[in-house]
Amino acid sequence: MSDPIRVLVTGAAGQIAYSLLYNIAKGDVFGKDQPLVLVLLDITPMLPVLDGVLMELQDCALPLLREVIPTDKEEVAFKDLDAAILVGSMPRKEGMERKDLLKANVKIFKSQGAALDKYAKKTVKVLVVGNPANTNCLIASKSAPSIPKENFSCLTRLDHNRARSQLAIRVGVPADNVKDVIIWGNHSSTQYPDVHHAKVKVQDKEVGAYEAVQDDNWLKGDFISTVQQRGAAVIKARKLSSAMSAAKAISDHMRDIWFGTPEGEFISMGVISDGNSYEVPSDLIYSFPVVIKNKTWKIVDGLAINDFSRGKMDATAKELVEERDSALEFIA
C-alpha cells in the first residue's frame, strides 16, 4: 500500500459532502489501494455536525480511511494537501443580488486561496464547486500565486453528466453510450451544452448526436434549456439543491484528474483560458472540452465551431468577464 494522501473537503457538514465523503473514503475517487486522511472543514457553528459525520465515517469501517480530521481552522485544514475539494460557499439567500453573492464569496475564496498558498503542497489539485464556481476558482488561484494555475479547476462535470443523460434518455440508450458532449463557459444558466461533436452508440454503431436524435429543434431548444435550468428544477422539486448528482460529478472529475480520461474521449471542466484556440478571452476559468493524462489536462483543439455555437460561447464568456471584473474590484 502507498502512503496516505491528504484530501480536504470544505463545507463538509453540508449535503453535497454527505454524499461525497463516502465515495472518497471507500476508494471510488483516488483508487481502491490508496489510503486516505480526510480533512473536513466547516464554519465553527457546524462543528457539532462535523462530529456526527466523523462518527458515521468511523462506523463505515472503511479500510482505506486512516484518519478523519474535523476542523474550523484554515491552518489545520490546508496543511500538506494532495487534493482540495472546495464545496463550501455562501449560498444565495432570498432577495440577494448575484453581485452580493459574489462579494461574499470573493472573501471566502481569497482566504482559502491564500491558505492553499501558505500550507498546501505545491502539487495540490484544487477543485472548486461552491458557486459562482468559475469566478471563485479564479480568485482562489490568483490568491495562491505559488501554485500553478493549471492545478485549479471548477466543476462543470455535473452539467456534462446532465447533457449526456438527457441525450441518452432521448435516444433510449444507456448513458455510457453517449460521449464527447461539451459544456462551454460558465456554470450558470448561460452555459452552452454543445452536442455538435458528441457521439451516440446506437445498435453497436457510433453516430453523431444530431443523427441519433433526429430532432434539430429539440437539440437547439429544449435540450439546451433543460441542461441550463436543471439545478433550478431540482431545487423546485426537492426544496434542496442537487447533492447526490453533484457528489457523483465531483467524484468523476477528481477520478479523471487522478487516473486520466478514457482513451479517445473528452470531458468538460472549468480551467484557465490562457492560450486557448477558441477565441475565449484569457484570464478566465471557462469550461472547455479536455483530455487528461498524467494528472495534466489539455484543451481539445481543432473542433469546428459554427455560428450558432459561437454566439452561445461568446455570451457565456461575456458573463464571466463581467463576474471576474466585479470580483477583482471587490478584492481591490
Short mmCIF file of C-alpha atoms in Angstrom, two decimals:
data_model
loop_
_atom_site.label_atom_id
_atom_site.label_comp_id
_atom_site.label_asym_id
_atom_site.label_seq_id
_atom_site.Cartn_x
_atom_site.Cartn_y
_atom_site.Cartn_z
CA MET A 1 0.00 0.00 0.00
CA SER A 2 1.18 3.52 -0.77
CA ASP A 3 1.42 6.33 1.78
CA PRO A 4 -1.87 8.04 2.68
CA ILE A 5 -2.82 11.16 0.72
CA ARG A 6 -4.42 14.16 2.42
CA VAL A 7 -7.75 15.21 0.95
CA LEU A 8 -9.69 18.26 2.11
CA VAL A 9 -13.42 18.74 1.67
CA THR A 10 -14.79 22.16 2.68
CA GLY A 11 -18.44 22.71 3.52
CA ALA A 12 -18.04 19.25 4.99
CA ALA A 13 -21.17 19.43 7.16
CA GLY A 14 -23.33 20.15 4.10
CA GLN A 15 -25.45 17.82 2.00
CA ILE A 16 -23.13 17.52 -1.03
CA ALA A 17 -20.30 16.48 1.29
CA TYR A 18 -22.58 13.95 2.98
CA SER A 19 -22.91 12.11 -0.34
CA LEU A 20 -19.31 12.77 -1.41
CA LEU A 21 -17.30 11.71 1.64
CA TYR A 22 -18.39 8.08 1.49
CA ASN A 23 -17.46 7.88 -2.24
CA ILE A 24 -13.98 9.20 -1.46
CA ALA A 25 -13.44 7.15 1.70
CA LYS A 26 -14.33 3.86 0.03
CA GLY A 27 -11.86 4.39 -2.81
CA ASP A 28 -14.13 5.39 -5.70
CA VAL A 29 -12.16 8.56 -6.43
CA PHE A 30 -8.45 8.13 -5.65
CA GLY A 31 -8.24 4.36 -6.09
CA LYS A 32 -9.05 1.16 -4.24
CA ASP A 33 -5.49 0.81 -2.92
CA GLN A 34 -4.88 4.44 -1.90
CA PRO A 35 -5.09 5.10 1.86
CA LEU A 36 -6.52 8.50 2.83
CA VAL A 37 -6.52 11.14 5.51
CA LEU A 38 -9.78 13.08 5.16
CA VAL A 39 -9.81 16.66 6.40
CA LEU A 40 -13.25 18.18 6.97
CA LEU A 41 -13.50 21.98 7.13
CA ASP A 42 -16.60 23.96 8.01
CA ILE A 43 -17.59 27.08 9.93
CA THR A 44 -17.48 26.99 13.75
CA PRO A 45 -21.26 26.63 14.32
CA MET A 46 -21.18 23.43 12.21
CA LEU A 47 -18.53 21.63 14.31
CA PRO A 48 -21.13 19.53 16.22
CA VAL A 49 -22.50 18.34 12.85
CA LEU A 50 -18.95 17.51 11.71
CA ASP A 51 -18.58 15.32 14.80
CA GLY A 52 -21.63 13.38 13.62
CA VAL A 53 -20.13 12.99 10.15
CA LEU A 54 -16.87 11.80 11.76
CA MET A 55 -18.78 9.17 13.78
CA GLU A 56 -20.54 7.91 10.65
CA LEU A 57 -17.30 7.67 8.68
CA GLN A 58 -15.77 5.70 11.56
CA ASP A 59 -18.86 3.47 11.66
CA CYS A 60 -18.46 2.61 7.96
CA ALA A 61 -15.27 0.71 8.99
CA LEU A 62 -13.55 1.57 5.71
CA PRO A 63 -10.08 0.03 5.29
CA LEU A 64 -8.59 2.93 3.29
CA LEU A 65 -9.60 5.64 5.74
CA ARG A 66 -6.65 6.18 8.09
CA GLU A 67 -7.75 9.37 9.82
CA VAL A 68 -10.54 11.95 9.78
CA ILE A 69 -9.74 15.49 10.93
CA PRO A 70 -12.72 17.80 11.53
CA THR A 71 -11.75 21.47 11.92
CA ASP A 72 -12.82 25.10 11.57
CA LYS A 73 -9.22 26.35 11.20
CA GLU A 74 -7.64 27.01 7.81
CA GLU A 75 -4.08 26.37 9.04
CA VAL A 76 -5.14 22.84 10.06
CA ALA A 77 -7.34 22.19 7.03
CA PHE A 78 -4.93 23.23 4.26
CA LYS A 79 -1.73 21.69 5.64
CA ASP A 80 0.20 19.37 3.26
CA LEU A 81 -2.79 18.70 1.00
CA ASP A 82 -2.67 16.48 -2.07
CA ALA A 83 -6.22 17.37 -3.10
CA ALA A 84 -8.67 20.10 -2.07
CA ILE A 85 -12.37 19.97 -2.94
CA LEU A 86 -13.83 23.37 -2.11
CA VAL A 87 -17.56 22.74 -1.79
CA GLY A 88 -18.38 25.30 0.90
CA SER A 89 -19.55 28.73 -0.20
CA MET A 90 -22.06 31.37 0.80
CA PRO A 91 -25.43 30.19 -0.57
CA ARG A 92 -27.71 32.65 -2.30
CA LYS A 93 -30.39 33.88 0.09
CA GLU A 94 -33.78 35.20 -0.93
CA GLY A 95 -33.65 38.73 -2.31
CA MET A 96 -29.88 38.54 -2.69
CA GLU A 97 -28.40 40.05 -5.85
CA ARG A 98 -25.78 37.96 -7.70
CA LYS A 99 -23.36 40.85 -7.01
CA ASP A 100 -23.85 40.47 -3.23
CA LEU A 101 -23.33 36.73 -3.54
CA LEU A 102 -20.13 37.32 -5.50
CA LYS A 103 -18.83 39.78 -2.91
CA ALA A 104 -19.39 37.35 -0.02
CA ASN A 105 -17.71 34.50 -1.88
CA VAL A 106 -14.72 36.52 -3.10
CA LYS A 107 -13.83 36.99 0.56
CA ILE A 108 -14.06 33.24 1.29
CA PHE A 109 -12.08 32.10 -1.76
CA LYS A 110 -9.41 34.77 -1.40
CA SER A 111 -8.81 33.50 2.14
CA GLN A 112 -8.81 29.82 1.10
CA GLY A 113 -6.50 30.55 -1.85
CA ALA A 114 -4.06 32.26 0.50
CA ALA A 115 -4.25 29.26 2.88
CA LEU A 116 -3.51 26.87 -0.03
CA ASP A 117 -0.53 29.06 -0.95
CA LYS A 118 0.79 29.05 2.59
CA TYR A 119 0.11 25.49 3.81
CA ALA A 120 -0.67 23.04 0.96
CA LYS A 121 1.74 21.09 -1.25
CA LYS A 122 2.62 22.96 -4.46
CA THR A 123 1.37 19.91 -6.38
CA VAL A 124 -2.12 20.09 -4.81
CA LYS A 125 -5.06 19.62 -7.19
CA VAL A 126 -7.86 22.05 -6.36
CA LEU A 127 -11.46 21.60 -7.45
CA VAL A 128 -13.89 24.47 -6.78
CA VAL A 129 -17.55 23.51 -6.51
CA GLY A 130 -19.05 26.36 -4.44
CA ASN A 131 -20.89 28.87 -6.63
CA PRO A 132 -20.26 31.05 -8.55
CA ALA A 133 -17.71 28.27 -9.15
CA ASN A 134 -15.78 29.64 -12.15
CA THR A 135 -15.07 33.02 -10.59
CA ASN A 136 -14.50 31.58 -7.10
CA CYS A 137 -11.91 29.29 -8.70
CA LEU A 138 -10.18 32.20 -10.45
CA ILE A 139 -9.99 34.19 -7.19
CA ALA A 140 -8.61 31.18 -5.27
CA SER A 141 -5.96 30.68 -7.95
CA LYS A 142 -4.95 34.36 -8.02
CA SER A 143 -4.65 34.22 -4.22
CA ALA A 144 -2.24 31.25 -4.47
CA PRO A 145 0.50 32.53 -6.79
CA SER A 146 2.98 29.79 -5.84
CA ILE A 147 0.64 27.01 -7.05
CA PRO A 148 0.40 26.55 -10.85
CA LYS A 149 -2.83 27.94 -12.36
CA GLU A 150 -3.27 24.61 -14.13
CA ASN A 151 -3.79 22.92 -10.73
CA PHE A 152 -7.09 24.76 -10.28
CA SER A 153 -10.33 23.68 -11.93
CA CYS A 154 -14.03 24.18 -11.36
CA LEU A 155 -16.90 21.74 -11.64
CA THR A 156 -18.92 21.65 -14.85
CA ARG A 157 -18.98 17.85 -14.87
CA LEU A 158 -22.47 17.92 -13.36
CA ASP A 159 -23.70 19.88 -16.40
CA HIS A 160 -21.73 17.48 -18.64
CA ASN A 161 -23.39 14.47 -16.99
CA ARG A 162 -26.81 16.11 -17.27
CA ALA A 163 -26.29 16.71 -21.00
CA ARG A 164 -25.09 13.16 -21.52
CA SER A 165 -28.06 11.73 -19.65
CA GLN A 166 -30.65 13.87 -21.48
CA LEU A 167 -29.29 12.65 -24.83
CA ALA A 168 -29.25 9.02 -23.67
CA ILE A 169 -32.84 9.21 -22.42
CA ARG A 170 -33.99 10.85 -25.65
CA VAL A 171 -32.36 8.19 -27.86
CA GLY A 172 -33.19 5.31 -25.49
CA VAL A 173 -29.64 4.09 -24.80
CA PRO A 174 -27.55 3.74 -21.60
CA ALA A 175 -25.71 6.91 -20.55
CA ASP A 176 -22.29 5.40 -21.27
CA ASN A 177 -23.32 5.03 -24.94
CA VAL A 178 -23.01 8.82 -25.16
CA LYS A 179 -19.63 10.58 -25.20
CA ASP A 180 -17.95 13.88 -26.13
CA VAL A 181 -20.71 16.28 -25.14
CA ILE A 182 -19.22 19.67 -24.25
CA ILE A 183 -20.14 22.29 -21.68
CA TRP A 184 -18.68 25.64 -22.74
CA GLY A 185 -18.28 28.59 -20.37
CA ASN A 186 -19.80 29.41 -17.01
CA HIS A 187 -21.51 27.06 -14.56
CA SER A 188 -24.61 29.24 -14.74
CA SER A 189 -27.71 29.50 -16.91
CA THR A 190 -25.54 30.98 -19.72
CA GLN A 191 -23.51 27.76 -20.06
CA TYR A 192 -23.66 26.21 -23.52
CA PRO A 193 -24.25 22.44 -23.71
CA ASP A 194 -22.91 21.57 -27.18
CA VAL A 195 -23.57 18.23 -28.90
CA HIS A 196 -22.19 19.03 -32.36
CA HIS A 197 -19.19 16.77 -31.62
CA ALA A 198 -20.99 14.22 -29.43
CA LYS A 199 -21.23 10.58 -30.42
CA VAL A 200 -24.00 8.14 -29.57
CA LYS A 201 -23.72 4.37 -29.85
CA VAL A 202 -26.97 3.07 -31.33
CA GLN A 203 -27.24 -0.68 -32.08
CA ASP A 204 -23.43 -1.12 -31.99
CA LYS A 205 -22.88 1.77 -34.41
CA GLU A 206 -21.44 5.14 -33.35
CA VAL A 207 -23.26 8.09 -34.91
CA GLY A 208 -23.35 11.85 -34.34
CA ALA A 209 -25.86 13.21 -31.81
CA TYR A 210 -27.86 15.04 -34.49
CA GLU A 211 -28.22 11.82 -36.49
CA ALA A 212 -29.10 9.79 -33.39
CA VAL A 213 -31.75 12.23 -32.10
CA GLN A 214 -33.18 13.35 -35.47
CA ASP A 215 -34.80 16.42 -33.95
CA ASP A 216 -32.73 19.56 -34.50
CA ASN A 217 -35.32 21.82 -32.88
CA TRP A 218 -35.14 19.85 -29.63
CA LEU A 219 -31.32 19.83 -29.66
CA LYS A 220 -31.14 23.60 -30.24
CA GLY A 221 -34.02 24.43 -27.89
CA ASP A 222 -35.42 22.32 -25.05
CA PHE A 223 -32.29 20.19 -24.67
CA ILE A 224 -30.12 23.26 -24.02
CA SER A 225 -32.59 24.96 -21.68
CA THR A 226 -33.21 21.71 -19.74
CA VAL A 227 -29.48 21.33 -19.01
CA GLN A 228 -29.05 25.05 -18.25
CA GLN A 229 -32.01 25.13 -15.83
CA ARG A 230 -31.65 21.67 -14.32
CA GLY A 231 -30.26 22.89 -11.00
CA ALA A 232 -33.24 25.21 -10.51
CA ALA A 233 -35.64 22.39 -11.45
CA VAL A 234 -34.10 20.12 -8.79
CA ILE A 235 -34.41 22.88 -6.15
CA LYS A 236 -38.05 23.46 -7.12
CA ALA A 237 -38.84 19.75 -6.77
CA ARG A 238 -36.70 18.83 -3.74
CA LYS A 239 -36.63 22.20 -1.97
CA LEU A 240 -32.88 21.48 -1.75
CA SER A 241 -30.11 21.82 -4.31
CA SER A 242 -28.55 18.89 -6.20
CA ALA A 243 -26.44 16.81 -3.83
CA MET A 244 -26.27 13.16 -4.93
CA SER A 245 -25.65 14.12 -8.56
CA ALA A 246 -23.17 16.85 -7.57
CA ALA A 247 -21.21 14.37 -5.43
CA LYS A 248 -21.14 11.90 -8.34
CA ALA A 249 -19.88 14.63 -10.70
CA ILE A 250 -17.16 15.69 -8.22
CA SER A 251 -16.08 12.04 -7.95
CA ASP A 252 -15.96 11.71 -11.76
CA HIS A 253 -13.97 14.96 -12.12
CA MET A 254 -11.35 14.12 -9.47
CA ARG A 255 -11.00 10.50 -10.59
CA ASP A 256 -10.30 11.68 -14.15
CA ILE A 257 -7.65 14.11 -12.85
CA TRP A 258 -6.04 11.28 -10.87
CA PHE A 259 -6.25 8.50 -13.47
CA GLY A 260 -6.81 10.28 -16.80
CA THR A 261 -9.73 10.38 -19.21
CA PRO A 262 -10.69 7.27 -21.22
CA GLU A 263 -8.77 6.87 -24.47
CA GLY A 264 -10.48 8.65 -27.37
CA GLU A 265 -12.91 10.57 -25.17
CA PHE A 266 -13.04 14.08 -23.71
CA ILE A 267 -14.87 15.57 -20.73
CA SER A 268 -15.79 19.11 -19.64
CA MET A 269 -14.17 21.10 -16.86
CA GLY A 270 -13.59 24.74 -15.99
CA VAL A 271 -9.91 25.60 -16.48
CA ILE A 272 -7.77 28.68 -17.09
CA SER A 273 -8.47 30.04 -20.58
CA ASP A 274 -4.97 31.38 -21.29
CA GLY A 275 -3.69 30.34 -24.74
CA ASN A 276 -6.88 28.56 -25.87
CA SER A 277 -7.63 28.26 -29.60
CA TYR A 278 -11.35 29.12 -29.37
CA GLU A 279 -11.07 32.92 -29.08
CA VAL A 280 -12.19 32.84 -25.45
CA PRO A 281 -10.67 35.81 -23.56
CA SER A 282 -7.69 34.92 -21.37
CA ASP A 283 -7.64 35.07 -17.55
CA LEU A 284 -10.99 33.34 -17.12
CA ILE A 285 -11.91 29.98 -15.65
CA TYR A 286 -14.01 28.75 -18.58
CA SER A 287 -15.38 25.28 -19.23
CA PHE A 288 -13.72 23.55 -22.20
CA PRO A 289 -13.51 20.02 -23.58
CA VAL A 290 -10.35 18.50 -22.10
CA VAL A 291 -8.37 15.28 -22.07
CA ILE A 292 -6.26 14.35 -19.05
CA LYS A 293 -3.08 12.30 -18.84
CA ASN A 294 -0.52 12.05 -16.00
CA LYS A 295 -2.67 14.39 -13.87
CA THR A 296 -2.32 17.11 -16.55
CA TRP A 297 -5.26 18.42 -18.60
CA LYS A 298 -5.11 19.67 -22.15
CA ILE A 299 -7.85 21.55 -24.01
CA VAL A 300 -9.04 19.64 -27.08
CA ASP A 301 -8.14 21.81 -30.07
CA GLY A 302 -9.42 21.94 -33.62
CA LEU A 303 -13.14 21.35 -33.07
CA ALA A 304 -15.21 23.17 -35.69
CA ILE A 305 -17.39 25.93 -34.23
CA ASN A 306 -20.45 27.04 -36.22
CA ASP A 307 -22.21 30.41 -35.90
CA PHE A 308 -24.87 29.02 -33.53
CA SER A 309 -22.17 27.75 -31.15
CA ARG A 310 -20.04 30.89 -31.49
CA GLY A 311 -22.89 33.12 -30.30
CA LYS A 312 -23.55 30.95 -27.25
CA MET A 313 -19.84 30.63 -26.39
CA ASP A 314 -19.38 34.41 -26.60
CA ALA A 315 -22.44 35.11 -24.42
CA THR A 316 -21.20 32.93 -21.56
CA ALA A 317 -17.67 34.40 -21.89
CA LYS A 318 -19.14 37.91 -21.60
CA GLU A 319 -20.84 36.96 -18.33
CA LEU A 320 -17.56 35.53 -16.99
CA VAL A 321 -15.63 38.68 -17.91
CA GLU A 322 -18.20 40.78 -16.01
CA GLU A 323 -18.06 38.45 -12.99
CA ARG A 324 -14.26 38.48 -12.98
CA ASP A 325 -14.06 42.28 -13.22
CA SER A 326 -16.57 42.72 -10.36
CA ALA A 327 -14.69 40.18 -8.23
CA LEU A 328 -11.34 41.91 -8.82
CA GLU A 329 -12.91 45.24 -7.84
CA PHE A 330 -14.08 43.72 -4.57
CA ILE A 331 -10.55 42.43 -3.89
CA ALA A 332 -9.03 45.81 -4.66
#
